[in-house]
Structures are given as structure tokens and as C-alpha cells.
Amino acid sequence: MKIVTVVGARPQFIKAAVVSRAIVANGQDVSEVIVHTGQHYDRNMSQVFFDQLEIPEPRYHLEVGSGSHGEMTGTMLAKVENVLMEEQPDGVLVYGDTNSTLAGALAASKLDIPVAHVEAGLRSFNRQMPEEINRVLTDHVADLLFCPTDAAVSNLNREGITRNVRRVGDVMYDAFLYYRALAEEKSEMPGALELTQGRYKLATIHRQENTDDPEKLRNIFSALGELAEAASPVVMPVHPRTRKLLRQHQRDVSLSPHLRMIPPLDYLDMIALENSAQAILTDSGGVQKEAYFAGVPCITLRAETEWVETVAAGWNCLGGSDTCQIVAAFEQTVAGRPETRPRFYGDGEAGKRIVREMLTRLCR
């Protein structure tokens, strides 16, 4: 069986590493062709992940780069289609909710090639988010839907999608378990930044709904400034998109001297910082889950989350983009840190289940 995997963004590299490792372990029954769309092209957001996570080198680099959503998706769609016509795979594997996800799914479905979607069924119920549109459309053309949680399965059922839906667990949990040990062995964080365990907050911001709205951006950085202290700074690896928009709005956004802005980190360093943080403030879905896996309180800088289980369990609080609300959410979540973490996300074997299901459903 030949699978074409389409990836383009940092979170997808991490997820793909899990399934690629399971494909290799399976032996000769499955071959994989990796297509990198180039949606993330900064080295710290792209190639370093392939190197560090030991993902097989992509056979195709489409080098799409940045642009509007329509421009990016259209260019990817045309280029992925050319690859699929050349490779003639048994299935196309896509991850998550990016423009690369949708382009890969559309290109395959129009060529009558089965689509397998990892992280199917996630919903924010906010159609103003480009990611929500991408994941909904991908689910409705997918032939195999790999859900991380029971909630994701229920979301699909409500939309009338019941065929070939599989709850396999979360590949991000597989990745966290596997790479946490490597992070402890190889990463020099947090010591390399002269940080003390439990005496700093970690923040990430990259979603369009926050970065493209000057008022939200100002409010979020005002909250980070209130939470940052000399003895307990806020450390923020800055996404290239966020750095660009901060420069555009520098007159309106106040940056605390105790907010330490650093370049994007590789995965092992990021896990090491997450493990040792007092709390994490983020608009990233992946980082929300990694906070939960690490047992670190999380404040989500959005009004909703796809990972509703983390909120229900008390480890995650929705802070939105209001300064006072974010600060209050931080105080509430840190003070109310629960004693237990239910195992919502499986047992660390999601990658193996995905490969088994593809072999069963996609072999001609």
C-alpha cells in the first residue's frame, strides 16, 4: 500500500512523525511519500523538525510559502494534484486543520483517491476561524476519519458522519510520551535561558483571530505584561507571523521588560520549557494539549477550544482576549490546579492503530 502524506505546518510535522514511525515499524506492507507544501518555511518552523523528529525526508517540496488563504490553498491544490497524478497512491493522509490539510483532501477527493484525516471531528463551532472551515470541509470529503476523543466522534455523528469513523486516540499524546524522554536527555532548557523550574510562564500566540486584530493583540500583551515579574518572567517563543504584526502595531502594543521574547523553538526545547513552566498561556490547540500532558495549568487565549475535555477537567481555562479576563483566568487556574488528569487522549498507541486501519480499509 502506498500512502501520500501531505504536511506543511509545525504541528503536522510532529503528528506525522508518530505515524511515519509506525509505518516504518510495519515493514514492507506500507510505503509513504511525504509532500511538504512549504506553508511553514522558516527553518525553525520547518526543517529543524524533520531533522530532530527523524521524519523521512519529503520527496516533494512544493515551496508555496505565504499568501492569502485563497492564494495558498489554490496553489497547494494544483501542486498536490500533480504529485498525486504522478504517484497514484492508495490513499492520502492529512492532519489537523491547516490550508495544507484542505488542499490535500480536495486534491485527493477530486481524483477519487481515498482521504484519511487525522484529528477528525474537532470543532470550535466558530466559523470565523479559517481552521474551522478547513477541518469541517476535510471531514466531509474524508473516507477514513481518525478521531482523538469521544467528543470528536460525537461531533461527527451530529453532522451525519458515521461511516469509517474510528476513535484511535491522540497522536500528539503518542509524540509527547516518546519525545519527552529525549527532551530530558538532550534539551538544555530551561537552564539555557537561566530560568528556574516553576518560576516562569510560557506563552505562544499565532492565530489570525488574535494577531490580525490590533485591539486583541494589545489586550493580550497587556495581560502578559501584568503577569510578568522579574522573579517570574513570561517567556514567549515568537512565531514569525506574530513578530511581523507586532512590528506593524508597535506603537499600540506595550511590551513588559519582563516579557522575554525569543525565536521559535524546536520541539524538544519546547517540551522541556512546557514541562517546567508554572503555567502556559496560548492560542495553540497543540500547546493546550501538551500543557495537559505535562500537568501544567493552561490559559487559552481564545473564547473557545476544540479540546473541551481539558477545560472540563479544570486544567484549562478560557481567557479570551480581554486583559482582565486573562489575568483572572490565570489566577483561577493556577490556584485551582486539580490533583488528577483523566486519560482522555488514549494510551500512546494511536499511530499504530491508524496504520492498521489504513491497511484494512485502503488496500486494493
C-alpha positions as MATLAB code, in Angstrom:
seq = 'MKIVTVVGARPQFIKAAVVSRAIVANGQDVSEVIVHTGQHYDRNMSQVFFDQLEIPEPRYHLEVGSGSHGEMTGTMLAKVENVLMEEQPDGVLVYGDTNSTLAGALAASKLDIPVAHVEAGLRSFNRQMPEEINRVLTDHVADLLFCPTDAAVSNLNREGITRNVRRVGDVMYDAFLYYRALAEEKSEMPGALELTQGRYKLATIHRQENTDDPEKLRNIFSALGELAEAASPVVMPVHPRTRKLLRQHQRDVSLSPHLRMIPPLDYLDMIALENSAQAILTDSGGVQKEAYFAGVPCITLRAETEWVETVAAGWNCLGGSDTCQIVAAFEQTVAGRPETRPRFYGDGEAGKRIVREMLTRLCR';
ca = [
       0.000    0.000    0.000;
       1.319    3.439   -0.920;
       0.288    6.472    1.167;
       0.945   10.102    0.279;
       1.209   12.254    3.401;
       0.592   15.995    2.981;
       2.061   18.291    5.643;
       3.001   21.941    5.778;
       2.974   23.317    9.317;
       4.844   22.677   12.568;
       2.059   20.774   14.393;
       1.637   18.474   11.400;
       5.327   17.553   11.393;
       5.003   16.377   14.992;
       1.875   14.320   14.280;
       3.318   12.887   11.064;
       6.422   11.733   12.939;
       4.255    9.385   15.020;
       2.523    7.760   12.059;
       5.697    7.662    9.926;
       7.437    5.765   12.724;
       4.529    3.296   12.848;
       4.673    2.871    9.055;
       8.386    2.064    9.197;
       7.802   -0.393   12.052;
       5.120   -2.123    9.983;
       7.696   -3.211    7.420;
       7.085   -3.743    3.725;
       3.278   -3.592    3.775;
       3.146    0.232    3.645;
       5.255    2.803    1.824;
       4.971    6.536    2.439;
       5.625    9.510    0.180;
       5.805   12.782    2.131;
       4.772   16.049    0.479;
       5.817   19.285    2.229;
       3.676   22.165    0.960;
       6.005   24.808    2.368;
       3.261   26.529    4.381;
       5.862   26.880    7.143;
       9.183   27.621    5.502;
      11.223   29.276    8.264;
      13.924   26.786    9.305;
      12.912   26.935   12.976;
       9.320   26.200   11.950;
      10.107   23.508    9.380;
      13.367   21.706    8.518;
      14.600   21.530   12.103;
      11.515   19.439   12.933;
      12.229   16.916   10.184;
      15.821   16.650   11.415;
      15.043   16.392   15.107;
      11.952   14.185   14.937;
      13.606   11.819   12.456;
      10.810   12.166    9.917;
      11.718   10.746    6.493;
      12.833   13.499    4.113;
       9.929   14.772    1.984;
      10.066   13.543   -1.596;
       8.307   16.716   -2.737;
       8.878   20.297   -1.548;
       6.134   22.468   -3.049;
       7.536   25.749   -1.621;
       4.172   27.510   -1.564;
       5.187   29.999    1.141;
       2.932   32.728    2.488;
      -0.064   34.476    0.934;
      -3.788   34.922    1.392;
      -5.821   31.868    2.356;
      -7.296   31.532   -1.118;
      -3.963   32.005   -2.849;
      -2.189   29.476   -0.632;
      -4.922   26.855   -0.797;
      -5.348   27.182   -4.562;
      -1.626   26.922   -5.258;
      -1.293   23.909   -2.958;
      -4.323   22.244   -4.552;
      -2.828   22.468   -8.034;
       0.620   21.301   -6.954;
      -0.623   18.433   -4.765;
      -2.855   17.270   -7.617;
       0.204   16.979   -9.879;
       2.001   14.894   -7.266;
      -0.972   12.563   -6.825;
      -1.350   12.006  -10.543;
       2.317   11.045  -10.688;
       2.378    8.840   -7.578;
      -1.054    7.143   -7.912;
      -1.282    6.294   -4.184;
      -3.809    4.057   -2.470;
      -4.671    6.875   -0.064;
      -3.813   10.398    1.035;
      -3.172   11.163    4.702;
      -3.803   14.674    6.051;
      -3.525   16.115    9.542;
      -5.353   18.758   11.519;
      -6.878   21.931   10.141;
      -4.453   23.983    8.039;
      -4.678   25.135    4.426;
      -2.341   22.217    3.628;
      -4.924   19.844    5.141;
      -7.763   21.142    2.997;
      -5.685   21.322   -0.188;
      -4.506   17.720    0.215;
      -8.020   16.473    0.935;
      -9.605   18.313   -2.002;
      -6.919   17.259   -4.471;
      -7.306   13.604   -3.478;
     -11.111   13.581   -3.433;
     -11.319   15.115   -6.935;
      -9.044   12.323   -8.190;
     -11.139    9.680   -6.398;
      -8.270    8.789   -4.061;
      -9.375    7.897   -0.502;
      -8.639   10.552    2.124;
      -7.661    9.694    5.707;
      -7.968   12.584    8.181;
      -6.084   12.520   11.484;
      -7.741   14.684   14.186;
     -11.152   14.355   12.572;
     -14.221   15.629   14.393;
     -12.684   18.554   16.249;
     -14.922   21.609   16.387;
     -14.646   25.100   17.843;
     -18.084   25.993   16.424;
     -16.615   29.327   15.349;
     -16.954   29.607   11.570;
     -14.940   32.848   11.585;
     -11.821   30.749   12.152;
     -10.158   29.585    8.912;
      -9.132   26.429   10.776;
     -12.778   25.561   11.490;
     -13.674   25.808    7.811;
     -10.674   23.640    6.892;
     -11.497   20.879    9.369;
     -15.230   20.770    8.588;
     -14.699   20.565    4.825;
     -11.944   17.974    5.207;
     -14.130   15.761    7.383;
     -16.941   15.880    4.838;
     -14.754   14.599    1.986;
     -12.715   12.140    4.076;
     -13.119    8.376    3.676;
     -11.373    7.441    6.935;
     -11.832    9.668    9.964;
      -9.401    9.188   12.839;
     -10.796   10.847   15.975;
      -8.695   11.574   19.068;
     -11.575   11.678   21.578;
     -15.160   10.612   22.229;
     -16.255   14.254   21.822;
     -14.835   14.296   18.298;
     -16.796   11.160   17.394;
     -19.973   12.779   18.747;
     -19.376   15.933   16.695;
     -19.190   13.861   13.518;
     -22.310   11.908   14.442;
     -24.251   15.175   14.803;
     -23.199   16.098   11.274;
     -24.342   12.755    9.902;
     -20.842   11.297    9.504;
     -20.822    7.787   10.924;
     -19.097    5.604    8.300;
     -15.436    4.685    8.822;
     -15.155    6.847   11.948;
     -12.549    5.473   14.339;
     -11.600    6.692   17.822;
      -7.878    5.901   17.792;
      -6.553    8.255   20.481;
      -4.405   11.316   20.023;
      -1.166   11.145   18.027;
       0.032   14.219   19.943;
      -0.057   12.138   23.115;
       2.000    9.449   21.364;
       4.513   12.142   20.370;
       4.648   13.694   23.826;
       5.359   10.370   25.518;
       8.049    9.443   23.003;
       9.859   12.783   22.796;
       9.602   13.817   26.446;
      12.330   11.329   27.315;
      14.512   12.705   24.508;
      13.876   16.248   25.718;
      15.044   15.357   29.209;
      18.191   13.855   27.715;
      19.063   16.387   25.010;
      17.464   19.760   25.768;
      19.287   22.339   27.863;
      16.053   24.165   28.648;
      15.079   25.889   30.866;
      18.619   26.317   32.208;
      19.939   27.728   28.934;
      17.589   30.702   29.409;
      18.548   31.000   33.097;
      15.030   30.077   34.139;
      14.075   28.292   37.338;
      11.627   25.395   37.221;
       8.137   26.566   38.154;
       9.202   30.214   38.216;
       8.195   31.350   34.726;
       5.171   31.407   32.472;
       5.315   30.237   28.880;
       3.259   31.990   26.179;
       2.586   31.393   22.474;
       0.393   33.453   20.126;
      -0.092   32.844   16.424;
      -3.761   32.547   15.436;
      -5.137   35.026   12.944;
      -8.054   35.974   15.196;
      -5.542   37.367   17.723;
      -2.634   38.574   15.609;
      -4.687   40.390   12.964;
      -6.858   42.292   15.432;
      -4.863   45.236   16.896;
      -7.158   45.524   19.920;
      -6.900   41.831   20.797;
      -3.141   41.900   20.285;
      -2.836   44.930   22.566;
      -5.039   43.363   25.263;
      -3.180   40.047   25.235;
       0.220   41.681   25.563;
      -1.135   43.947   28.298;
      -2.192   40.819   30.225;
       1.199   39.183   29.673;
       2.793   42.386   30.992;
       0.683   42.236   34.165;
       1.657   38.609   34.737;
       5.362   39.086   34.001;
       7.599   39.720   37.009;
      11.339   39.964   37.482;
      11.344   36.773   39.547;
       8.797   35.031   37.315;
       9.024   36.280   33.716;
       6.833   35.386   30.769;
       8.834   33.575   28.087;
       7.439   33.761   24.576;
       8.819   31.968   21.505;
       7.604   34.335   18.785;
       6.004   32.970   15.638;
       7.272   34.819   12.503;
       3.727   35.980   11.745;
       3.319   37.428   15.237;
       6.695   39.166   15.113;
       5.751   40.818   11.811;
       2.428   42.100   13.152;
       3.995   43.307   16.391;
       6.318   45.478   14.322;
       3.319   46.880   12.454;
       1.492   47.733   15.689;
       4.474   48.589   17.878;
       3.062   51.997   18.804;
      -0.093   50.401   20.217;
       1.352   47.310   21.910;
       3.183   47.748   25.203;
       5.874   45.148   25.924;
       6.865   44.482   29.519;
      10.598   44.376   30.318;
       9.889   41.028   31.987;
       8.385   39.557   28.812;
      11.232   37.602   27.241;
      10.626   37.208   23.513;
      12.769   34.520   21.918;
      12.931   32.887   18.444;
      10.758   29.823   17.700;
      11.983   26.689   19.429;
      12.488   23.169   18.172;
      10.135   20.544   19.550;
      12.410   19.109   22.233;
      13.224   22.531   23.686;
       9.539   23.475   23.623;
       8.555   20.309   25.505;
      11.288   20.954   28.065;
      10.007   24.502   28.670;
       6.400   23.311   28.881;
       7.294   20.648   31.450;
       8.909   23.144   33.801;
       6.560   26.137   33.470;
       4.340   27.452   36.225;
       1.583   27.959   33.658;
       1.112   28.197   29.898;
      -0.830   30.891   28.030;
      -1.555   30.026   24.410;
      -3.931   30.171   21.455;
      -2.460   26.942   20.050;
      -4.520   23.777   20.169;
      -1.423   21.597   20.275;
       0.189   23.517   23.120;
      -3.056   23.314   25.124;
      -2.843   19.539   24.978;
       0.882   19.438   25.720;
       0.190   21.520   28.826;
      -2.367   18.915   29.876;
       0.010   16.045   29.161;
       2.700   17.788   31.223;
       0.359   18.561   34.124;
       0.793   22.325   33.754;
      -2.176   24.733   34.107;
      -3.169   26.360   30.807;
      -4.942   29.602   29.916;
      -6.314   29.551   26.387;
      -6.222   32.954   24.700;
      -9.438   32.334   22.806;
     -13.162   32.315   23.557;
     -13.471   28.617   22.695;
     -11.374   25.490   22.349;
     -11.599   22.225   20.444;
     -10.114   20.452   23.469;
     -13.147   20.771   25.729;
     -12.007   17.877   27.933;
      -9.100   19.902   29.313;
     -11.490   22.660   30.390;
     -13.941   20.213   31.968;
     -11.087   18.622   33.912;
     -10.046   22.009   35.343;
      -6.603   22.157   33.727;
      -7.512   24.699   31.064;
      -9.404   27.985   31.366;
     -10.685   30.131   28.511;
      -9.180   33.586   28.927;
     -10.298   35.094   25.636;
      -8.566   38.308   24.604;
      -9.641   40.652   27.392;
      -6.815   41.751   29.695;
      -8.713   41.417   32.963;
     -10.279   38.109   31.934;
      -6.880   36.632   31.040;
      -5.357   37.677   34.366;
      -8.362   36.318   36.281;
      -8.196   33.045   34.343;
      -4.513   32.717   35.201;
      -5.135   33.245   38.923;
      -8.107   30.856   38.932;
      -6.343   28.075   37.025;
      -3.060   28.196   38.934;
      -4.784   28.366   42.323;
      -7.289   25.631   41.433;
      -4.851   23.161   39.923;
      -6.564   19.727   40.110;
      -4.972   16.651   41.594;
      -5.888   14.266   38.775;
      -5.753   14.192   34.960;
      -8.187   11.766   33.308;
      -6.807    9.861   30.299;
      -8.940   11.444   27.589;
      -6.409   11.037   24.804;
      -5.697    7.340   24.640;
      -2.755    5.181   25.614;
       0.046    6.329   23.328;
      -0.768    3.778   20.585;
      -2.738    5.987   18.177;
      -0.109    5.830   15.433;
      -0.187    2.031   15.330;
      -3.985    1.994   15.185;
      -4.012    4.447   12.282;
      -1.647    2.290   10.231;
      -3.661   -0.867   10.981;
      -6.904    0.831    9.916;
      -5.376    2.132    6.683;
      -4.096   -1.339    5.826;
      -7.561   -2.764    6.426;
      -9.576   -0.086    4.618;
      -7.345    1.199    1.815;
      -5.557   -1.861    0.420;
      -6.748   -2.633   -3.107;
];
